């Protein structure tokens, strides 16, 4: 019995050492990196109470491509100008731009990743709302781009009437009101 114990202990030690070395050396895939950025962003966004203002966007800027970040800031400037001219009217964007919802979801789940080329990946994100009898769910696609060896969010696509609606396209519109 002592020989079996010693052999089992040695084999366990060898297996543990080999497994630990292999696991520590595995490179993180591009999809995993992109998914981690999206997960980190939405975790922060949920903790930040879904705020869409200048301070919040500046705090989250490290998650966005420069172009997407500039469009978000431009939207805030346009909204501020609109509120000065029409203080009693609802701004063009009401609700949360990153969940495309008036009602804030209770949780999210980062799903599959699909790469297209070396520097582009889209990540599935499921948003969940707790209801009395279960959950309501909505699917988004978060478009990411790799810039300077870092994955950044470049767009959020939501499904509207069987079509994909791009947040970037909405932010790029010429007139404040459509």
Tab-separated table of C-alpha atoms in Angstrom:
chain	number	residue	atom	x	y	z
A	1	UNK	CA	0.000	0.000	0.000
A	2	UNK	CA	2.861	2.379	0.675
A	3	UNK	CA	4.265	1.750	-2.818
A	4	UNK	CA	0.863	2.511	-4.380
A	5	UNK	CA	0.551	5.694	-2.364
A	6	UNK	CA	4.059	6.816	-3.325
A	7	UNK	CA	3.480	6.007	-7.017
A	8	UNK	CA	0.107	7.798	-6.970
A	9	UNK	CA	1.661	10.817	-5.268
A	10	UNK	CA	4.520	10.965	-7.789
A	11	UNK	CA	2.130	10.614	-10.739
A	12	UNK	CA	-0.136	13.302	-9.283
A	13	UNK	CA	2.823	15.622	-8.813
A	14	UNK	CA	4.035	15.027	-12.380
A	15	UNK	CA	0.526	15.517	-13.783
A	16	UNK	CA	-0.015	18.684	-11.734
A	17	UNK	CA	3.351	20.129	-12.803
A	18	UNK	CA	2.776	19.294	-16.480
A	19	UNK	CA	-0.795	20.639	-16.474
A	20	UNK	CA	0.218	23.812	-14.671
A	21	UNK	CA	3.047	24.497	-17.136
A	22	UNK	CA	0.825	23.908	-20.157
A	23	UNK	CA	-2.055	26.032	-18.842
A	24	UNK	CA	0.228	28.936	-17.962
A	25	UNK	CA	1.719	28.993	-21.446
A	26	UNK	CA	-1.464	28.942	-23.496
A	27	UNK	CA	-1.912	32.264	-25.300
A	28	UNK	CA	-5.218	34.049	-24.982
A	29	UNK	CA	-7.105	33.912	-28.274
A	30	UNK	CA	-8.287	37.043	-30.029
A	31	UNK	CA	-11.899	36.036	-29.404
A	32	UNK	CA	-11.250	35.574	-25.706
A	33	UNK	CA	-9.590	38.985	-25.515
A	34	UNK	CA	-12.484	40.645	-27.367
A	35	UNK	CA	-15.042	38.852	-25.171
A	36	UNK	CA	-13.186	39.962	-22.039
A	37	UNK	CA	-13.263	43.616	-23.146
A	38	UNK	CA	-17.008	43.396	-23.802
A	39	UNK	CA	-17.613	41.659	-20.470
A	40	UNK	CA	-15.534	44.249	-18.601
A	41	UNK	CA	-17.342	47.101	-20.332
A	42	UNK	CA	-20.851	45.792	-19.600
A	43	UNK	CA	-19.891	44.976	-16.001
A	44	UNK	CA	-18.798	48.580	-15.540
A	45	UNK	CA	-21.840	49.911	-17.402
A	46	UNK	CA	-24.236	47.903	-15.206
A	47	UNK	CA	-22.389	49.060	-12.069
A	48	UNK	CA	-22.532	52.654	-13.364
A	49	UNK	CA	-26.365	52.521	-13.450
A	50	UNK	CA	-26.479	52.763	-17.261
A	51	UNK	CA	-25.432	56.405	-17.194
A	52	UNK	CA	-24.969	58.158	-20.553
A	53	UNK	CA	-23.294	61.460	-19.804
A	54	UNK	CA	-19.923	63.048	-20.489
A	55	UNK	CA	-18.302	61.917	-17.239
A	56	UNK	CA	-19.416	58.325	-17.781
A	57	UNK	CA	-18.289	58.238	-21.419
A	58	UNK	CA	-14.918	59.741	-20.537
A	59	UNK	CA	-14.499	57.084	-17.842
A	60	UNK	CA	-15.327	54.320	-20.299
A	61	UNK	CA	-13.296	55.761	-23.202
A	62	UNK	CA	-10.604	53.088	-22.878
A	63	UNK	CA	-13.180	50.519	-24.057
A	64	UNK	CA	-14.008	52.358	-27.317
A	65	UNK	CA	-12.316	52.964	-30.633
A	66	UNK	CA	-11.441	56.653	-31.020
A	67	UNK	CA	-14.073	57.012	-33.768
A	68	UNK	CA	-16.854	55.455	-31.680
A	69	UNK	CA	-15.855	57.513	-28.640
A	70	UNK	CA	-15.934	60.721	-30.719
A	71	UNK	CA	-19.447	59.864	-31.963
A	72	UNK	CA	-20.666	59.271	-28.404
A	73	UNK	CA	-19.272	62.637	-27.259
A	74	UNK	CA	-20.741	64.346	-30.335
A	75	UNK	CA	-24.154	62.927	-29.439
A	76	UNK	CA	-23.883	64.344	-25.929
A	77	UNK	CA	-22.980	67.770	-27.367
A	78	UNK	CA	-25.932	67.630	-29.760
A	79	UNK	CA	-28.248	66.599	-26.946
A	80	UNK	CA	-27.052	69.500	-24.764
A	81	UNK	CA	-27.706	71.966	-27.617
A	82	UNK	CA	-31.154	70.447	-28.186
A	83	UNK	CA	-32.060	70.733	-24.487
A	84	UNK	CA	-31.103	74.416	-24.501
A	85	UNK	CA	-33.424	75.053	-27.448
A	86	UNK	CA	-36.213	72.673	-26.380
A	87	UNK	CA	-35.994	72.072	-22.624
A	88	UNK	CA	-39.425	70.426	-22.405
A	89	UNK	CA	-38.897	67.906	-25.207
A	90	UNK	CA	-37.456	64.418	-24.911
A	91	UNK	CA	-34.008	64.123	-26.522
A	92	UNK	CA	-33.483	61.951	-29.584
A	93	UNK	CA	-31.873	59.201	-27.536
A	94	UNK	CA	-33.732	58.313	-24.384
A	95	UNK	CA	-32.916	55.202	-22.455
A	96	UNK	CA	-29.662	53.333	-22.584
A	97	UNK	CA	-27.618	53.431	-25.792
A	98	UNK	CA	-25.571	50.318	-24.943
A	99	UNK	CA	-28.579	48.080	-24.266
A	100	UNK	CA	-30.975	49.830	-26.670
A	101	UNK	CA	-33.628	49.841	-23.997
A	102	UNK	CA	-35.834	52.163	-21.979
A	103	UNK	CA	-35.986	49.625	-19.150
A	104	UNK	CA	-32.624	48.639	-17.765
A	105	UNK	CA	-31.801	44.930	-17.865
A	106	UNK	CA	-31.012	43.075	-14.660
A	107	UNK	CA	-28.130	41.041	-16.064
A	108	UNK	CA	-26.161	40.218	-19.180
A	109	UNK	CA	-24.275	37.292	-20.624
A	110	UNK	CA	-21.391	37.445	-23.091
A	111	UNK	CA	-21.716	34.714	-25.685
A	112	UNK	CA	-20.143	33.590	-28.917
A	113	UNK	CA	-17.481	35.452	-30.806
A	114	UNK	CA	-17.084	35.528	-34.561
A	115	UNK	CA	-13.950	36.941	-36.126
A	116	UNK	CA	-13.762	38.410	-39.606
A	117	UNK	CA	-10.146	38.999	-40.416
A	118	UNK	CA	-7.372	39.569	-37.927
A	119	UNK	CA	-8.707	42.793	-36.425
A	120	UNK	CA	-12.508	42.449	-36.376
A	121	UNK	CA	-14.741	40.399	-34.102
A	122	UNK	CA	-18.409	40.509	-33.178
A	123	UNK	CA	-19.514	39.313	-29.765
A	124	UNK	CA	-23.017	38.106	-28.900
A	125	UNK	CA	-24.438	39.675	-25.750
A	126	UNK	CA	-27.678	38.513	-24.146
A	127	UNK	CA	-29.518	41.015	-21.979
A	128	UNK	CA	-31.930	39.686	-19.375
A	129	UNK	CA	-34.834	41.333	-17.575
A	130	UNK	CA	-36.275	39.579	-14.544
A	131	UNK	CA	-40.052	39.257	-14.773
A	132	UNK	CA	-42.593	37.839	-12.331
A	133	UNK	CA	-42.705	34.542	-14.220
A	134	UNK	CA	-39.184	34.203	-15.571
A	135	UNK	CA	-37.044	36.367	-17.799
A	136	UNK	CA	-37.254	38.453	-20.939
A	137	UNK	CA	-34.222	38.363	-23.185
A	138	UNK	CA	-32.769	40.510	-25.942
A	139	UNK	CA	-29.746	39.818	-28.121
A	140	UNK	CA	-27.108	42.333	-29.187
A	141	UNK	CA	-23.964	42.074	-31.243
A	142	UNK	CA	-21.030	44.144	-30.066
A	143	UNK	CA	-18.569	44.912	-32.852
A	144	UNK	CA	-14.953	45.099	-31.730
A	145	UNK	CA	-11.781	46.120	-33.530
A	146	UNK	CA	-8.198	45.391	-32.640
A	147	UNK	CA	-6.158	48.600	-32.589
A	148	UNK	CA	-2.598	48.793	-31.254
A	149	UNK	CA	-2.872	45.193	-29.998
A	150	UNK	CA	-5.969	45.991	-27.925
A	151	UNK	CA	-9.579	45.039	-28.631
A	152	UNK	CA	-11.989	47.995	-28.504
A	153	UNK	CA	-15.747	48.400	-28.943
A	154	UNK	CA	-16.633	50.008	-32.278
A	155	UNK	CA	-20.408	49.521	-32.520
A	156	UNK	CA	-23.453	47.922	-30.909
A	157	UNK	CA	-25.995	46.222	-33.158
A	158	UNK	CA	-29.516	45.485	-31.997
A	159	UNK	CA	-32.374	43.765	-33.767
A	160	UNK	CA	-35.297	45.998	-34.674
A	161	UNK	CA	-38.142	44.624	-36.794
A	162	UNK	CA	-36.007	41.790	-38.209
A	163	UNK	CA	-33.182	44.170	-39.130
A	164	UNK	CA	-29.906	45.040	-37.451
A	165	UNK	CA	-29.760	48.599	-36.156
A	166	UNK	CA	-26.318	50.108	-35.682
A	167	UNK	CA	-25.648	52.490	-32.799
A	168	UNK	CA	-22.750	53.910	-34.799
A	169	UNK	CA	-25.054	54.677	-37.735
A	170	UNK	CA	-27.554	56.318	-35.376
A	171	UNK	CA	-24.813	58.455	-33.845
A	172	UNK	CA	-23.530	59.375	-37.333
A	173	UNK	CA	-26.862	60.785	-38.569
A	174	UNK	CA	-26.662	64.319	-39.977
A	175	UNK	CA	-29.690	65.892	-38.301
A	176	UNK	CA	-30.273	65.641	-34.572
A	177	UNK	CA	-33.904	64.679	-35.119
A	178	UNK	CA	-34.726	62.257	-37.910
